[in-house]
mmCIF file with all atom_site columns, C-alpha atoms in Angstrom:
data_model
loop_
_atom_site.group_PDB
_atom_site.id
_atom_site.type_symbol
_atom_site.label_atom_id
_atom_site.label_alt_id
_atom_site.label_comp_id
_atom_site.label_asym_id
_atom_site.label_entity_id
_atom_site.label_seq_id
_atom_site.pdbx_PDB_ins_code
_atom_site.Cartn_x
_atom_site.Cartn_y
_atom_site.Cartn_z
_atom_site.occupancy
_atom_site.B_iso_or_equiv
_atom_site.pdbx_formal_charge
_atom_site.auth_seq_id
_atom_site.auth_comp_id
_atom_site.auth_asym_id
_atom_site.auth_atom_id
_atom_site.pdbx_PDB_model_num
ATOM 1   C CA . MET E 1 1   ? 0.000   0.000  0.000  1.00 42.00 ? 1484 MET E CA 1
ATOM 2   C CA . LYS E 1 2   ? 1.372   3.398  -0.976 1.00 44.00 ? 1485 LYS E CA 1
ATOM 3   C CA . LEU E 1 3   ? 0.778   6.331  1.412  1.00 37.00 ? 1486 LEU E CA 1
ATOM 4   C CA . SER E 1 4   ? 0.189   9.834  0.138  1.00 39.00 ? 1487 SER E CA 1
ATOM 5   C CA . PRO E 1 5   ? 2.791   12.508 1.006  1.00 37.00 ? 1488 PRO E CA 1
ATOM 6   C CA . ALA E 1 6   ? 0.153   14.411 3.034  1.00 38.00 ? 1489 ALA E CA 1
ATOM 7   C CA . LEU E 1 7   ? -0.597  11.311 5.128  1.00 33.00 ? 1490 LEU E CA 1
ATOM 8   C CA . LEU E 1 8   ? 3.114   10.706 5.714  1.00 33.00 ? 1491 LEU E CA 1
ATOM 9   C CA . LEU E 1 9   ? 3.526   14.282 6.960  1.00 38.00 ? 1492 LEU E CA 1
ATOM 10  C CA . LEU E 1 10  ? 0.520   13.871 9.271  1.00 39.00 ? 1493 LEU E CA 1
ATOM 11  C CA . LEU E 1 11  ? 1.913   10.636 10.702 1.00 38.00 ? 1494 LEU E CA 1
ATOM 12  C CA . ALA E 1 12  ? 5.348   12.212 11.178 1.00 40.00 ? 1495 ALA E CA 1
ATOM 13  C CA . GLY E 1 13  ? 3.733   15.146 12.982 1.00 43.00 ? 1496 GLY E CA 1
ATOM 14  C CA . CYS E 1 14  ? 1.939   12.798 15.376 1.00 44.00 ? 1497 CYS E CA 1
ATOM 15  C CA . ALA E 1 15  ? 5.176   10.963 16.177 1.00 42.00 ? 1498 ALA E CA 1
ATOM 16  C CA . GLY E 1 16  ? 6.862   14.258 17.013 1.00 54.00 ? 1499 GLY E CA 1
ATOM 17  C CA . PHE E 1 17  ? 3.980   15.524 19.118 1.00 75.00 ? 1500 PHE E CA 1
ATOM 18  C CA . SER E 1 18  ? 5.064   13.619 22.226 1.00 81.00 ? 1501 SER E CA 1
ATOM 19  C CA . GLY E 1 19  ? 8.587   12.663 21.209 1.00 87.00 ? 1502 GLY E CA 1
ATOM 20  C CA . ARG E 1 20  ? 7.704   9.045  20.504 1.00 88.00 ? 1503 ARG E CA 1
ATOM 21  C CA . GLY E 1 21  ? 10.753  7.412  18.984 1.00 91.00 ? 1504 GLY E CA 1
ATOM 22  C CA . LEU E 1 22  ? 13.308  9.403  20.981 1.00 95.00 ? 1505 LEU E CA 1
ATOM 23  C CA . VAL E 1 23  ? 15.536  7.250  23.180 1.00 96.00 ? 1506 VAL E CA 1
ATOM 24  C CA . PRO E 1 24  ? 17.098  8.580  26.409 1.00 96.00 ? 1507 PRO E CA 1
ATOM 25  C CA . GLY E 1 25  ? 20.850  8.073  26.385 1.00 96.00 ? 1508 GLY E CA 1
ATOM 26  C CA . GLN E 1 26  ? 20.911  7.729  22.596 1.00 96.00 ? 1509 GLN E CA 1
ATOM 27  C CA . SER E 1 27  ? 18.955  10.543 20.937 1.00 97.00 ? 1510 SER E CA 1
ATOM 28  C CA . THR E 1 28  ? 20.867  13.785 20.469 1.00 97.00 ? 1511 THR E CA 1
ATOM 29  C CA . GLU E 1 29  ? 19.672  17.317 21.135 1.00 96.00 ? 1512 GLU E CA 1
ATOM 30  C CA . GLN E 1 30  ? 19.543  17.856 17.356 1.00 96.00 ? 1513 GLN E CA 1
ATOM 31  C CA . GLU E 1 31  ? 17.346  14.764 16.921 1.00 96.00 ? 1514 GLU E CA 1
ATOM 32  C CA . VAL E 1 32  ? 15.022  16.010 19.672 1.00 97.00 ? 1515 VAL E CA 1
ATOM 33  C CA . GLU E 1 33  ? 14.589  19.368 17.961 1.00 95.00 ? 1516 GLU E CA 1
ATOM 34  C CA . ALA E 1 34  ? 14.219  17.787 14.511 1.00 94.00 ? 1517 ALA E CA 1
ATOM 35  C CA . LEU E 1 35  ? 11.366  15.605 15.773 1.00 94.00 ? 1518 LEU E CA 1
ATOM 36  C CA . MET E 1 36  ? 9.709   17.934 18.306 1.00 95.00 ? 1519 MET E CA 1
ATOM 37  C CA . GLY E 1 37  ? 10.222  21.250 16.482 1.00 94.00 ? 1520 GLY E CA 1
ATOM 38  C CA . PRO E 1 38  ? 11.573  24.470 17.967 1.00 94.00 ? 1521 PRO E CA 1
ATOM 39  C CA . ALA E 1 39  ? 11.482  24.673 21.755 1.00 96.00 ? 1522 ALA E CA 1
ATOM 40  C CA . ALA E 1 40  ? 9.048   27.149 23.342 1.00 96.00 ? 1523 ALA E CA 1
ATOM 41  C CA . ASP E 1 41  ? 11.626  27.797 26.083 1.00 97.00 ? 1524 ASP E CA 1
ATOM 42  C CA . VAL E 1 42  ? 15.138  26.678 26.955 1.00 97.00 ? 1525 VAL E CA 1
ATOM 43  C CA . ARG E 1 43  ? 16.478  26.814 30.524 1.00 96.00 ? 1526 ARG E CA 1
ATOM 44  C CA . LYS E 1 44  ? 19.341  25.429 32.589 1.00 95.00 ? 1527 LYS E CA 1
ATOM 45  C CA . SER E 1 45  ? 18.588  23.111 35.501 1.00 92.00 ? 1528 SER E CA 1
ATOM 46  C CA . ALA E 1 46  ? 20.328  23.357 38.863 1.00 90.00 ? 1529 ALA E CA 1
ATOM 47  C CA . SER E 1 47  ? 22.458  20.354 37.825 1.00 93.00 ? 1530 SER E CA 1
ATOM 48  C CA . GLY E 1 48  ? 23.587  22.076 34.621 1.00 94.00 ? 1531 GLY E CA 1
ATOM 49  C CA . ASP E 1 49  ? 21.392  20.078 32.222 1.00 97.00 ? 1532 ASP E CA 1
ATOM 50  C CA . THR E 1 50  ? 19.563  21.919 29.455 1.00 97.00 ? 1533 THR E CA 1
ATOM 51  C CA . LEU E 1 51  ? 15.755  21.847 29.714 1.00 98.00 ? 1534 LEU E CA 1
ATOM 52  C CA . ARG E 1 52  ? 13.971  22.253 26.370 1.00 97.00 ? 1535 ARG E CA 1
ATOM 53  C CA . TYR E 1 53  ? 10.209  22.854 26.650 1.00 98.00 ? 1536 TYR E CA 1
ATOM 54  C CA . TYR E 1 54  ? 7.859   21.837 23.832 1.00 97.00 ? 1537 TYR E CA 1
ATOM 55  C CA . SER E 1 55  ? 4.383   23.270 24.328 1.00 95.00 ? 1538 SER E CA 1
ATOM 56  C CA . ARG E 1 56  ? 1.427   21.597 22.628 1.00 94.00 ? 1539 ARG E CA 1
ATOM 57  C CA . GLU E 1 57  ? -1.032  24.104 24.080 1.00 92.00 ? 1540 GLU E CA 1
ATOM 58  C CA . PRO E 1 58  ? -3.661  25.261 23.840 1.00 90.00 ? 1541 PRO E CA 1
ATOM 59  C CA . TYR E 1 59  ? -5.560  22.186 22.754 1.00 87.00 ? 1542 TYR E CA 1
ATOM 60  C CA . GLY E 1 60  ? -2.790  19.593 22.780 1.00 90.00 ? 1543 GLY E CA 1
ATOM 61  C CA . ARG E 1 61  ? -2.843  20.300 26.543 1.00 94.00 ? 1544 ARG E CA 1
ATOM 62  C CA . HIS E 1 62  ? 0.703   19.073 27.109 1.00 95.00 ? 1545 HIS E CA 1
ATOM 63  C CA . ILE E 1 63  ? 4.106   20.615 27.645 1.00 97.00 ? 1546 ILE E CA 1
ATOM 64  C CA . TYR E 1 64  ? 7.002   18.218 27.213 1.00 97.00 ? 1547 TYR E CA 1
ATOM 65  C CA . VAL E 1 65  ? 10.408  18.882 28.746 1.00 97.00 ? 1548 VAL E CA 1
ATOM 66  C CA . ALA E 1 66  ? 13.429  17.245 27.182 1.00 97.00 ? 1549 ALA E CA 1
ATOM 67  C CA . THR E 1 67  ? 16.364  17.112 29.589 1.00 98.00 ? 1550 THR E CA 1
ATOM 68  C CA . ILE E 1 68  ? 19.628  17.253 27.667 1.00 98.00 ? 1551 ILE E CA 1
ATOM 69  C CA . GLY E 1 69  ? 22.927  16.401 29.385 1.00 97.00 ? 1552 GLY E CA 1
ATOM 70  C CA . ALA E 1 70  ? 26.320  18.038 28.893 1.00 96.00 ? 1553 ALA E CA 1
ATOM 71  C CA . ASP E 1 71  ? 27.067  15.337 26.290 1.00 97.00 ? 1554 ASP E CA 1
ATOM 72  C CA . SER E 1 72  ? 24.138  16.673 24.166 1.00 97.00 ? 1555 SER E CA 1
ATOM 73  C CA . LYS E 1 73  ? 22.213  13.414 24.698 1.00 98.00 ? 1556 LYS E CA 1
ATOM 74  C CA . LEU E 1 74  ? 18.601  13.172 25.795 1.00 98.00 ? 1557 LEU E CA 1
ATOM 75  C CA . ARG E 1 75  ? 18.422  12.189 29.485 1.00 98.00 ? 1558 ARG E CA 1
ATOM 76  C CA . SER E 1 76  ? 14.629  12.182 29.798 1.00 97.00 ? 1559 SER E CA 1
ATOM 77  C CA . LEU E 1 77  ? 11.419  13.371 28.171 1.00 97.00 ? 1560 LEU E CA 1
ATOM 78  C CA . ALA E 1 78  ? 8.346   14.030 30.314 1.00 96.00 ? 1561 ALA E CA 1
ATOM 79  C CA . ASP E 1 79  ? 4.981   15.775 30.234 1.00 96.00 ? 1562 ASP E CA 1
ATOM 80  C CA . THR E 1 80  ? 5.058   18.638 32.745 1.00 97.00 ? 1563 THR E CA 1
ATOM 81  C CA . LEU E 1 81  ? 1.340   19.483 32.782 1.00 95.00 ? 1564 LEU E CA 1
ATOM 82  C CA . THR E 1 82  ? 0.361   16.918 35.392 1.00 95.00 ? 1565 THR E CA 1
ATOM 83  C CA . GLU E 1 83  ? -1.593  17.103 38.627 1.00 95.00 ? 1566 GLU E CA 1
ATOM 84  C CA . GLU E 1 84  ? 1.506   15.767 40.405 1.00 96.00 ? 1567 GLU E CA 1
ATOM 85  C CA . ASN E 1 85  ? 3.561   18.759 39.259 1.00 97.00 ? 1568 ASN E CA 1
ATOM 86  C CA . VAL E 1 86  ? 0.776   21.199 40.134 1.00 97.00 ? 1569 VAL E CA 1
ATOM 87  C CA . ALA E 1 87  ? 0.671   19.678 43.635 1.00 97.00 ? 1570 ALA E CA 1
ATOM 88  C CA . ARG E 1 88  ? 4.374   20.526 44.023 1.00 98.00 ? 1571 ARG E CA 1
ATOM 89  C CA . LEU E 1 89  ? 3.617   24.264 43.768 1.00 98.00 ? 1572 LEU E CA 1
ATOM 90  C CA . ARG E 1 90  ? 3.609   25.916 47.194 1.00 98.00 ? 1573 ARG E CA 1
ATOM 91  C CA . ILE E 1 91  ? 1.429   28.955 47.839 1.00 98.00 ? 1574 ILE E CA 1
ATOM 92  C CA . GLY E 1 92  ? 3.497   31.660 49.476 1.00 98.00 ? 1575 GLY E CA 1
ATOM 93  C CA . ALA E 1 93  ? 6.784   29.899 48.684 1.00 98.00 ? 1576 ALA E CA 1
ATOM 94  C CA . SER E 1 94  ? 7.040   28.915 45.001 1.00 98.00 ? 1577 SER E CA 1
ATOM 95  C CA . ARG E 1 95  ? 8.234   31.666 42.691 1.00 98.00 ? 1578 ARG E CA 1
ATOM 96  C CA . ASP E 1 96  ? 7.596   32.334 39.002 1.00 98.00 ? 1579 ASP E CA 1
ATOM 97  C CA . GLU E 1 97  ? 10.979  30.778 38.112 1.00 96.00 ? 1580 GLU E CA 1
ATOM 98  C CA . ASP E 1 98  ? 9.988   27.610 40.006 1.00 97.00 ? 1581 ASP E CA 1
ATOM 99  C CA . VAL E 1 99  ? 6.731   27.366 38.057 1.00 98.00 ? 1582 VAL E CA 1
ATOM 100 C CA . ARG E 1 100 ? 8.469   28.000 34.746 1.00 97.00 ? 1583 ARG E CA 1
ATOM 101 C CA . THR E 1 101 ? 11.077  25.318 35.468 1.00 96.00 ? 1584 THR E CA 1
ATOM 102 C CA . LEU E 1 102 ? 8.594   22.765 36.835 1.00 96.00 ? 1585 LEU E CA 1
ATOM 103 C CA . ILE E 1 103 ? 5.766   23.235 34.310 1.00 97.00 ? 1586 ILE E CA 1
ATOM 104 C CA . GLY E 1 104 ? 7.105   25.386 31.485 1.00 97.00 ? 1587 GLY E CA 1
ATOM 105 C CA . PRO E 1 105 ? 5.939   28.517 29.710 1.00 97.00 ? 1588 PRO E CA 1
ATOM 106 C CA . ALA E 1 106 ? 2.313   29.545 30.184 1.00 97.00 ? 1589 ALA E CA 1
ATOM 107 C CA . TYR E 1 107 ? -0.165  29.449 27.338 1.00 96.00 ? 1590 TYR E CA 1
ATOM 108 C CA . ARG E 1 108 ? -1.376  32.927 28.330 1.00 97.00 ? 1591 ARG E CA 1
ATOM 109 C CA . VAL E 1 109 ? -0.258  35.598 30.797 1.00 98.00 ? 1592 VAL E CA 1
ATOM 110 C CA . ASP E 1 110 ? -2.753  38.226 31.987 1.00 98.00 ? 1593 ASP E CA 1
ATOM 111 C CA . GLN E 1 111 ? -2.177  41.297 34.145 1.00 98.00 ? 1594 GLN E CA 1
ATOM 112 C CA . PHE E 1 112 ? -4.761  42.363 36.737 1.00 97.00 ? 1595 PHE E CA 1
ATOM 113 C CA . PRO E 1 113 ? -3.424  45.684 38.097 1.00 96.00 ? 1596 PRO E CA 1
ATOM 114 C CA . ALA E 1 114 ? -6.367  46.347 40.431 1.00 96.00 ? 1597 ALA E CA 1
ATOM 115 C CA . MET E 1 115 ? -5.765  42.978 42.121 1.00 95.00 ? 1598 MET E CA 1
ATOM 116 C CA . GLN E 1 116 ? -1.973  43.375 41.900 1.00 96.00 ? 1599 GLN E CA 1
ATOM 117 C CA . ARG E 1 117 ? -1.842  39.964 40.275 1.00 97.00 ? 1600 ARG E CA 1
ATOM 118 C CA . GLU E 1 118 ? -0.390  38.325 37.203 1.00 98.00 ? 1601 GLU E CA 1
ATOM 119 C CA . ILE E 1 119 ? -2.144  35.122 36.178 1.00 98.00 ? 1602 ILE E CA 1
ATOM 120 C CA . TRP E 1 120 ? -0.570  32.399 34.092 1.00 98.00 ? 1603 TRP E CA 1
ATOM 121 C CA . THR E 1 121 ? -3.011  30.109 32.274 1.00 97.00 ? 1604 THR E CA 1
ATOM 122 C CA . TYR E 1 122 ? -2.273  26.572 31.141 1.00 97.00 ? 1605 TYR E CA 1
ATOM 123 C CA . LYS E 1 123 ? -4.528  24.096 29.306 1.00 96.00 ? 1606 LYS E CA 1
ATOM 124 C CA . MET E 1 124 ? -4.259  20.574 30.733 1.00 95.00 ? 1607 MET E CA 1
ATOM 125 C CA . TYR E 1 125 ? -6.122  17.336 31.372 1.00 94.00 ? 1608 TYR E CA 1
ATOM 126 C CA . SER E 1 126 ? -7.287  15.835 34.628 1.00 90.00 ? 1609 SER E CA 1
ATOM 127 C CA . GLY E 1 127 ? -7.756  12.228 33.614 1.00 85.00 ? 1610 GLY E CA 1
ATOM 128 C CA . THR E 1 128 ? -9.458  12.667 30.259 1.00 86.00 ? 1611 THR E CA 1
ATOM 129 C CA . PHE E 1 129 ? -11.235 15.897 31.180 1.00 92.00 ? 1612 PHE E CA 1
ATOM 130 C CA . PRO E 1 130 ? -10.031 19.246 29.767 1.00 94.00 ? 1613 PRO E CA 1
ATOM 131 C CA . LYS E 1 131 ? -9.101  21.675 32.523 1.00 95.00 ? 1614 LYS E CA 1
ATOM 132 C CA . ASP E 1 132 ? -7.643  25.147 32.903 1.00 96.00 ? 1615 ASP E CA 1
ATOM 133 C CA . LEU E 1 133 ? -4.817  25.707 35.359 1.00 97.00 ? 1616 LEU E CA 1
ATOM 134 C CA . TYR E 1 134 ? -4.456  29.234 36.746 1.00 98.00 ? 1617 TYR E CA 1
ATOM 135 C CA . VAL E 1 135 ? -1.382  30.267 38.731 1.00 98.00 ? 1618 VAL E CA 1
ATOM 136 C CA . GLN E 1 136 ? -1.606  33.718 40.365 1.00 98.00 ? 1619 GLN E CA 1
ATOM 137 C CA . PHE E 1 137 ? 1.485   35.728 41.293 1.00 98.00 ? 1620 PHE E CA 1
ATOM 138 C CA . SER E 1 138 ? 1.820   38.802 43.501 1.00 98.00 ? 1621 SER E CA 1
ATOM 139 C CA . PRO E 1 139 ? 4.163   41.652 42.484 1.00 98.00 ? 1622 PRO E CA 1
ATOM 140 C CA . ASP E 1 140 ? 7.036   39.952 44.375 1.00 98.00 ? 1623 ASP E CA 1
ATOM 141 C CA . ARG E 1 141 ? 6.702   37.004 41.882 1.00 98.00 ? 1624 ARG E CA 1
ATOM 142 C CA . VAL E 1 142 ? 5.478   34.557 44.564 1.00 98.00 ? 1625 VAL E CA 1
ATOM 143 C CA . VAL E 1 143 ? 2.619   32.103 43.899 1.00 98.00 ? 1626 VAL E CA 1
ATOM 144 C CA . ARG E 1 144 ? -0.502  33.298 45.738 1.00 98.00 ? 1627 ARG E CA 1
ATOM 145 C CA . GLU E 1 145 ? -3.172  30.975 44.329 1.00 98.00 ? 1628 GLU E CA 1
ATOM 146 C CA . VAL E 1 146 ? -3.349  27.831 42.194 1.00 98.00 ? 1629 VAL E CA 1
ATOM 147 C CA . MET E 1 147 ? -6.637  26.702 40.675 1.00 97.00 ? 1630 MET E CA 1
ATOM 148 C CA . ILE E 1 148 ? -7.608  23.861 38.342 1.00 96.00 ? 1631 ILE E CA 1
ATOM 149 C CA . ILE E 1 149 ? -11.111 24.268 36.960 1.00 95.00 ? 1632 ILE E CA 1
ATOM 150 C CA . ASP E 1 150 ? -13.176 22.735 34.173 1.00 93.00 ? 1633 ASP E CA 1
ATOM 151 C CA . ASP E 1 151 ? -12.273 24.355 30.875 1.00 90.00 ? 1634 ASP E CA 1
ATOM 152 C CA . PRO E 1 152 ? -15.170 26.790 30.325 1.00 86.00 ? 1635 PRO E CA 1
ATOM 153 C CA . GLU E 1 153 ? -14.932 26.284 26.557 1.00 84.00 ? 1636 GLU E CA 1
ATOM 154 C CA . PHE E 1 154 ? -15.842 22.619 27.041 1.00 79.00 ? 1637 PHE E CA 1
ATOM 155 C CA . SER E 1 155 ? -18.238 22.873 29.976 1.00 64.00 ? 1638 SER E CA 1
ATOM 156 C CA . ALA E 1 156 ? -20.273 25.520 28.116 1.00 58.00 ? 1639 ALA E CA 1
ATOM 157 C CA . ARG E 1 157 ? -21.016 23.133 25.238 1.00 55.00 ? 1640 ARG E CA 1
ATOM 158 C CA . PRO E 1 158 ? -24.412 21.428 25.332 1.00 58.00 ? 1641 PRO E CA 1
ATOM 159 C CA . SER E 1 159 ? -24.149 17.743 26.132 1.00 56.00 ? 1642 SER E CA 1
ATOM 160 C CA . GLU E 1 160 ? -24.985 15.159 23.505 1.00 54.00 ? 1643 GLU E CA 1
ATOM 161 C CA . GLY E 1 161 ? -27.729 12.627 23.861 1.00 47.00 ? 1644 GLY E CA 1
ATOM 162 C CA . PRO E 1 162 ? -31.292 12.481 25.153 1.00 48.00 ? 1645 PRO E CA 1
#
């Protein structure tokens, strides 16, 4: 069976969406970027590794972080938009840099001057349900509130069936 070029491109795009096919300890940084596309953010970890963030937001609802060692080899690849990571955020203690390193770049950043808040929005899943994650920061860049709510774009849709 011969596949059309458009179908091949679609299948290649799906493989790169989550990094399927990349092998920790073997895949190079160049192979990661070739498959995953350009990183949405690049940071250094405390251990000196390079963290490359690949956002699939808004509706892919995932941010993948590829950890690249000093040898330019992939150490790990993980989804950062998880309830476990959100639970690691500490109100009154976590800072914006902590959130950015743990979860990655926000899908949207909004300023609320009257409240003296900046709110970072992420699109994620809780199980199979689409959710919105909101992380509020005070002017000193400290997390003041973390909320996961049903995505209003999905909960506003009329349900199917009788």
